[in-house]
mmCIF file of C-alpha atoms in Angstrom:
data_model
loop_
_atom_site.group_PDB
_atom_site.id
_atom_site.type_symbol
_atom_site.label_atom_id
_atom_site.label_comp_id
_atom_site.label_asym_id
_atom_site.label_seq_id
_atom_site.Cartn_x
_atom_site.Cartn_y
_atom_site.Cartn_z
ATOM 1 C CA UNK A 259 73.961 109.759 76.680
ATOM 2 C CA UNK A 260 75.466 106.692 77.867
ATOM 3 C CA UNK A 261 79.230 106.423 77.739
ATOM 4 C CA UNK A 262 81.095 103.062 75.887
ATOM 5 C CA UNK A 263 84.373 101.478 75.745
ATOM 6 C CA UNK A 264 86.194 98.519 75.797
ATOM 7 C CA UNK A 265 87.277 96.012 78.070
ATOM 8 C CA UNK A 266 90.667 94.754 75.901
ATOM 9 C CA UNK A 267 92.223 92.448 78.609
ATOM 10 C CA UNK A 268 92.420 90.965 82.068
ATOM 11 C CA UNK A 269 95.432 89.411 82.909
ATOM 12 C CA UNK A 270 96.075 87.679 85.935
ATOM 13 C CA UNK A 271 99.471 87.013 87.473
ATOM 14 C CA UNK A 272 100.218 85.281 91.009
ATOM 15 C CA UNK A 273 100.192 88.962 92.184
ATOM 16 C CA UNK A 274 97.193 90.569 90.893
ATOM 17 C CA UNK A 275 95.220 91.411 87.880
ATOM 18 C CA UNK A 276 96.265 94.071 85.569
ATOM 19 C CA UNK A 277 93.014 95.429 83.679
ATOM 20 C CA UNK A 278 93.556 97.534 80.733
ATOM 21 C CA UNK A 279 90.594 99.261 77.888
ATOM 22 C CA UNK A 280 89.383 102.558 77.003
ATOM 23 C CA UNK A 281 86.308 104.998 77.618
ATOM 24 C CA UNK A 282 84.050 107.630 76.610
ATOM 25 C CA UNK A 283 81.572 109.686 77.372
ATOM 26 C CA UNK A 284 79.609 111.045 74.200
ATOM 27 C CA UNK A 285 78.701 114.236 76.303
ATOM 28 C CA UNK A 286 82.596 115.618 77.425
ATOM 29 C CA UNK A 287 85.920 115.044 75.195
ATOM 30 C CA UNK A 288 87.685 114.935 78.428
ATOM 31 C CA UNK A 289 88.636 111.475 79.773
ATOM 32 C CA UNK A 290 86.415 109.831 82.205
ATOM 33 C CA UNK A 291 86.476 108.048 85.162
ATOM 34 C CA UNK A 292 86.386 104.263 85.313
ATOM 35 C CA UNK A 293 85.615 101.852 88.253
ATOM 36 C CA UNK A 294 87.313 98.592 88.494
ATOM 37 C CA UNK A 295 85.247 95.834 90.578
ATOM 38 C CA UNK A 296 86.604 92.463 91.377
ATOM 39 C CA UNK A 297 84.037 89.929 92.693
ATOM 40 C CA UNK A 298 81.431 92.649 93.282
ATOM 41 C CA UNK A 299 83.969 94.569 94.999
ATOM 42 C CA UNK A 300 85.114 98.210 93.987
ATOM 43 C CA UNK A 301 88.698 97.826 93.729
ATOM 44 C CA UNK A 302 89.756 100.818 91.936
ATOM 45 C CA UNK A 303 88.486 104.156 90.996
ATOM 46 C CA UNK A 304 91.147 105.400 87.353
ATOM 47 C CA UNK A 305 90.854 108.170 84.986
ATOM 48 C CA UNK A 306 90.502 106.655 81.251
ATOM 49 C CA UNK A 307 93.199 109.307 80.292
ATOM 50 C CA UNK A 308 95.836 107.417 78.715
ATOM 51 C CA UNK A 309 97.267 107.600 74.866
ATOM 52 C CA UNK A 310 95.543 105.577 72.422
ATOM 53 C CA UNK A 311 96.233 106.883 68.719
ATOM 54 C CA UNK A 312 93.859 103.803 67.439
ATOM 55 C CA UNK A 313 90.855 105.240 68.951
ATOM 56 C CA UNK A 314 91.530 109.000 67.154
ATOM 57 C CA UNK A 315 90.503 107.669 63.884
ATOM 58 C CA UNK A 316 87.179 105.853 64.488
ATOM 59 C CA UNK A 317 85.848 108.784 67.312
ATOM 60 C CA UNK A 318 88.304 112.148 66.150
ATOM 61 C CA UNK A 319 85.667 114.008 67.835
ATOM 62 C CA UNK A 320 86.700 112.762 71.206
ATOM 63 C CA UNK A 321 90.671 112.380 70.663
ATOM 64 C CA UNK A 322 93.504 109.703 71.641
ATOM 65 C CA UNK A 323 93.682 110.120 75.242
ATOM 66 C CA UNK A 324 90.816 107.612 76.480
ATOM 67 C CA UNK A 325 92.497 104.638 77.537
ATOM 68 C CA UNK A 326 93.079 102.886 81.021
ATOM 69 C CA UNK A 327 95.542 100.232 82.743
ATOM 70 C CA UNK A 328 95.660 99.087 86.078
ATOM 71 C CA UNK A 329 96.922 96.432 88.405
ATOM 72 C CA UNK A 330 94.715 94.981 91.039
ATOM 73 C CA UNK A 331 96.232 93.078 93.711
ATOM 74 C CA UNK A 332 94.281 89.754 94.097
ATOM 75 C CA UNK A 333 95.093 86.174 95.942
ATOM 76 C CA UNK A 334 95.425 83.425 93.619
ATOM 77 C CA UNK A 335 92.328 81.898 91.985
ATOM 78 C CA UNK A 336 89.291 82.642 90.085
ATOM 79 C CA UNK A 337 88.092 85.930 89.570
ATOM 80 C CA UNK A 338 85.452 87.970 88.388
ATOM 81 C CA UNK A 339 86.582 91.892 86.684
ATOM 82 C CA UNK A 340 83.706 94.288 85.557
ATOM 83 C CA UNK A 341 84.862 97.869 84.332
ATOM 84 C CA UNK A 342 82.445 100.309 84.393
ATOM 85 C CA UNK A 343 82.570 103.649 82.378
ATOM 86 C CA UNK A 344 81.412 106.259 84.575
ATOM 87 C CA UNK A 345 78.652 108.293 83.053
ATOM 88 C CA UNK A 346 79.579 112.112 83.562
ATOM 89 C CA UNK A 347 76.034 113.947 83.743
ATOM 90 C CA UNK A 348 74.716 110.892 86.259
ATOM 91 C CA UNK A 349 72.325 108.311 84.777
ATOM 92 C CA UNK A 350 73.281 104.899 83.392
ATOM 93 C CA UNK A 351 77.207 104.051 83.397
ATOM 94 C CA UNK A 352 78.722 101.280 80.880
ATOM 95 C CA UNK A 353 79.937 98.260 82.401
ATOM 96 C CA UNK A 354 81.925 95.158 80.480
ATOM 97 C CA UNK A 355 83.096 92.034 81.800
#
């Protein structure tokens, strides 16, 4: 089963990009990896293992502890982010922009 999640923001600053959302995996309640590419570029490999109490109520099967934040270092300028929930028995992952 594919995994979903959210991408909730993408902020940029003179200094980076700080991406934050959450993910899971229907097959595992643990948290899941995540994978962070900036202009087609894997920037960062994260575990989506952070607190989240909003996302115990709509999925209690799965818990609180699914979200992610991270800071990218970045020049100025336009940039593409993708996030990509990573998909723990292999197959398709979930990617937002």
């Amino acid at each position: 089963v594919q995994p979903f999640g959210s991408l909730d923001s993408v902020i940029g600053s003179p200094d980076g990009i700080t991406v934050a959302g959450w993910a899971i995996d229907p097959d595992t309640a643990a948290p899941i990896d995540v994978h962070i590419y900036v202009d087609n570029v894997g920037r960062a490999a994260i575990t989506a293992n952070g607190a989240r109490p909003d996302l115990a109520t709509p999925f209690p099967a799965y818990g609180a502890n699914h979200g992610f934040s991270t800071k990218i270092a970045t020049n100025g300028g336009n940039h593409t982010v993708c996030a990509f929930a990573i998909n723990v028995r292999g197959g398709d992952n979930h990617g937002a922009r």
